[in-house]
Amino acid sequence: MPELAAYTDRWRSVSRSTARPQVPLTELIPPHVTVLVPWVAEPTDTDVARLQEAVSSVRPFELSFPTAGQFPNGTAWLKPEPFDQVRAVLQAVIEAFPECPPYGGEFPDPHPHLTISSAAQGGANVVAEATAALAATPAPTVQLTELGVWREDAAGVWGQIGAVPLGR
């Protein structure tokens, strides 16, 4: 959801990845809500067809991010709404790929979110700033019409390699 960058980059541009602490999040990956990671390393047409089938009954919908929160490790995030609908998309994809446990099995029931600050950069302060920003301006919104398929390169930069439309 690169269209959210104008809203989220105020936090993401000063936040760093634990894997690449010298590089801002904004240079590694655009704003997004992770559906399933790790996914298939080298997706085949069959894998993409399975992904398409998993989201075939999901119609495009408007996604907004009206609240901020923080995980126990300090990662600050924006909550996607309608949350239950986003969670249902995650669950459908997770069920379609049982060989790819979310986060390598570390978080088997992931909480959908858009990371705005990694654990080491600000945590509660970033949540307070985001909460104030959300109170002062309308929540950022996007029309969700597809799931992007992304791959991380050797330098830790993520690039989109495909997309699967919703509702087909």
CSV table of C-alpha atoms in Angstrom, one decimal:
chain,number,residue,atom,x,y,z
A,1,MET,CA,0.0,0.0,0.0
A,2,PRO,CA,2.5,2.6,-1.1
A,3,GLU,CA,-0.2,5.2,-1.2
A,4,LEU,CA,0.0,5.3,2.6
A,5,ALA,CA,3.6,6.4,2.6
A,6,ALA,CA,2.7,10.1,2.8
A,7,TYR,CA,1.0,9.4,6.1
A,8,THR,CA,3.3,6.8,7.6
A,9,ASP,CA,6.7,7.9,6.5
A,10,ARG,CA,7.0,10.4,9.3
A,11,TRP,CA,7.5,7.4,11.6
A,12,ARG,CA,8.8,4.8,9.2
A,13,SER,CA,11.6,7.1,7.9
A,14,VAL,CA,13.2,7.2,11.3
A,15,SER,CA,12.6,3.5,12.2
A,16,ARG,CA,15.1,0.8,11.5
A,17,SER,CA,14.8,-2.9,10.8
A,18,THR,CA,16.5,-5.2,13.2
A,19,ALA,CA,18.1,-7.0,10.3
A,20,ARG,CA,19.4,-3.7,8.7
A,21,PRO,CA,19.7,-1.2,11.5
A,22,GLN,CA,21.5,1.4,9.3
A,23,VAL,CA,18.6,1.6,6.8
A,24,PRO,CA,15.2,3.2,7.4
A,25,LEU,CA,12.1,1.0,6.9
A,26,THR,CA,11.0,3.4,4.1
A,27,GLU,CA,14.0,2.2,2.0
A,28,LEU,CA,13.3,-1.5,2.7
A,29,ILE,CA,9.6,-2.0,2.1
A,30,PRO,CA,6.6,0.3,1.5
A,31,PRO,CA,3.7,0.4,4.0
A,32,HIS,CA,1.9,-2.9,4.1
A,33,VAL,CA,-0.2,-5.4,6.1
A,34,THR,CA,1.6,-8.7,6.0
A,35,VAL,CA,-0.7,-11.6,5.0
A,36,LEU,CA,1.8,-14.5,5.2
A,37,VAL,CA,5.5,-14.5,5.7
A,38,PRO,CA,7.5,-16.5,4.9
A,39,TRP,CA,5.6,-17.6,1.9
A,40,VAL,CA,6.8,-19.8,-1.0
A,41,ALA,CA,10.4,-18.9,-1.9
A,42,GLU,CA,10.0,-19.3,-5.6
A,43,PRO,CA,6.2,-19.1,-6.3
A,44,THR,CA,5.0,-21.3,-9.2
A,45,ASP,CA,1.8,-20.9,-11.2
A,46,THR,CA,0.3,-23.5,-9.0
A,47,ASP,CA,1.2,-21.5,-5.8
A,48,VAL,CA,-0.3,-18.3,-7.3
A,49,ALA,CA,-3.5,-20.3,-8.3
A,50,ARG,CA,-3.8,-21.5,-4.7
A,51,LEU,CA,-3.4,-18.0,-3.4
A,52,GLN,CA,-6.0,-16.8,-5.9
A,53,GLU,CA,-8.4,-19.5,-4.8
A,54,ALA,CA,-7.9,-18.6,-1.2
A,55,VAL,CA,-9.1,-15.0,-1.8
A,56,SER,CA,-11.6,-15.7,-4.6
A,57,SER,CA,-14.6,-15.1,-2.4
A,58,VAL,CA,-13.2,-11.8,-0.9
A,59,ARG,CA,-14.6,-8.8,-2.6
A,60,PRO,CA,-12.5,-5.6,-2.8
A,61,PHE,CA,-13.1,-3.3,0.2
A,62,GLU,CA,-12.0,-0.1,1.8
A,63,LEU,CA,-9.3,-0.4,4.4
A,64,SER,CA,-8.7,2.3,7.0
A,65,PHE,CA,-6.2,2.6,9.8
A,66,PRO,CA,-8.0,4.6,12.6
A,67,THR,CA,-6.1,3.5,15.7
A,68,ALA,CA,-2.5,2.9,16.8
A,69,GLY,CA,-1.2,0.3,19.1
A,70,GLN,CA,2.0,-1.5,20.3
A,71,PHE,CA,3.1,-5.1,20.6
A,72,PRO,CA,4.8,-6.2,23.8
A,73,ASN,CA,8.2,-6.0,22.0
A,74,GLY,CA,7.7,-2.3,21.4
A,75,THR,CA,6.7,-2.4,17.7
A,76,ALA,CA,4.2,0.4,17.0
A,77,TRP,CA,1.5,-0.2,14.4
A,78,LEU,CA,-1.8,1.0,12.9
A,79,LYS,CA,-4.8,-1.3,13.1
A,80,PRO,CA,-6.6,-2.1,9.8
A,81,GLU,CA,-10.3,-1.9,9.8
A,82,PRO,CA,-12.6,-3.7,9.1
A,83,PHE,CA,-10.3,-5.8,11.3
A,84,ASP,CA,-12.4,-9.0,11.2
A,85,GLN,CA,-12.4,-8.9,7.4
A,86,VAL,CA,-8.6,-8.4,7.2
A,87,ARG,CA,-8.1,-11.3,9.7
A,88,ALA,CA,-10.4,-13.5,7.6
A,89,VAL,CA,-8.2,-12.8,4.5
A,90,LEU,CA,-5.1,-13.8,6.6
A,91,GLN,CA,-6.7,-16.9,7.9
A,92,ALA,CA,-7.8,-18.0,4.4
A,93,VAL,CA,-4.3,-17.7,3.0
A,94,ILE,CA,-2.7,-19.3,6.1
A,95,GLU,CA,-5.1,-22.3,5.7
A,96,ALA,CA,-4.3,-22.5,1.9
A,97,PHE,CA,-0.6,-22.8,2.7
A,98,PRO,CA,-0.2,-25.0,5.8
A,99,GLU,CA,3.4,-25.7,4.8
A,100,CYS,CA,4.2,-22.0,5.4
A,101,PRO,CA,3.5,-21.2,9.1
A,102,PRO,CA,3.2,-17.5,9.8
A,103,TYR,CA,6.4,-15.9,10.9
A,104,GLY,CA,8.0,-19.4,10.8
A,105,GLY,CA,5.7,-20.6,13.6
A,106,GLU,CA,6.7,-17.8,16.0
A,107,PHE,CA,3.3,-16.2,15.8
A,108,PRO,CA,0.8,-18.9,14.6
A,109,ASP,CA,-2.2,-16.5,15.0
A,110,PRO,CA,-0.8,-13.2,13.6
A,111,HIS,CA,-2.4,-9.9,14.5
A,112,PRO,CA,-3.0,-7.9,11.3
A,113,HIS,CA,-1.2,-4.5,11.4
A,114,LEU,CA,0.8,-1.9,9.5
A,115,THR,CA,4.1,-1.4,11.2
A,116,ILE,CA,5.0,2.3,11.7
A,117,SER,CA,8.0,1.8,14.1
A,118,SER,CA,10.1,-1.2,14.9
A,119,ALA,CA,10.7,-2.3,18.4
A,120,ALA,CA,13.9,-0.3,19.1
A,121,GLN,CA,12.6,3.1,17.8
A,122,GLY,CA,10.1,4.9,20.0
A,123,GLY,CA,7.4,2.4,20.9
A,124,ALA,CA,5.0,4.3,23.2
A,125,ASN,CA,6.1,7.7,22.0
A,126,VAL,CA,5.3,6.7,18.4
A,127,VAL,CA,2.0,5.3,19.4
A,128,ALA,CA,1.2,8.6,21.2
A,129,GLU,CA,2.2,10.6,18.2
A,130,ALA,CA,0.2,8.4,15.8
A,131,THR,CA,-2.9,8.6,18.1
A,132,ALA,CA,-2.7,12.4,18.2
A,133,ALA,CA,-2.3,12.5,14.4
A,134,LEU,CA,-5.3,10.2,14.0
A,135,ALA,CA,-7.4,12.4,16.3
A,136,ALA,CA,-6.5,15.5,14.3
A,137,THR,CA,-6.9,14.2,10.7
A,138,PRO,CA,-9.1,11.6,9.0
A,139,ALA,CA,-7.7,8.0,9.2
A,140,PRO,CA,-5.7,7.0,6.2
A,141,THR,CA,-7.7,4.8,3.8
A,142,VAL,CA,-7.0,2.7,0.7
A,143,GLN,CA,-9.1,0.6,-1.6
A,144,LEU,CA,-8.0,-3.0,-1.3
A,145,THR,CA,-8.4,-4.7,-4.6
A,146,GLU,CA,-5.5,-7.2,-4.7
A,147,LEU,CA,-2.9,-8.9,-2.6
A,148,GLY,CA,0.6,-8.1,-3.6
A,149,VAL,CA,3.2,-10.9,-3.9
A,150,TRP,CA,6.6,-9.6,-2.6
A,151,ARG,CA,10.1,-11.0,-2.3
A,152,GLU,CA,13.0,-9.9,-0.2
A,153,ASP,CA,16.3,-9.6,-2.1
A,154,ALA,CA,19.8,-10.3,-0.7
A,155,ALA,CA,20.2,-6.7,0.5
A,156,GLY,CA,17.0,-7.0,2.5
A,157,VAL,CA,14.9,-4.8,0.2
A,158,TRP,CA,11.4,-6.0,-0.7
A,159,GLY,CA,10.1,-5.8,-4.2
A,160,GLN,CA,6.7,-6.7,-5.6
A,161,ILE,CA,6.9,-9.6,-8.0
A,162,GLY,CA,3.2,-10.0,-8.7
A,163,ALA,CA,-0.4,-9.5,-7.5
A,164,VAL,CA,-3.5,-11.5,-7.1
A,165,PRO,CA,-6.9,-9.7,-7.5
A,166,LEU,CA,-9.5,-10.1,-4.9
A,167,GLY,CA,-12.9,-11.7,-5.8
A,168,ARG,CA,-12.1,-13.6,-8.9
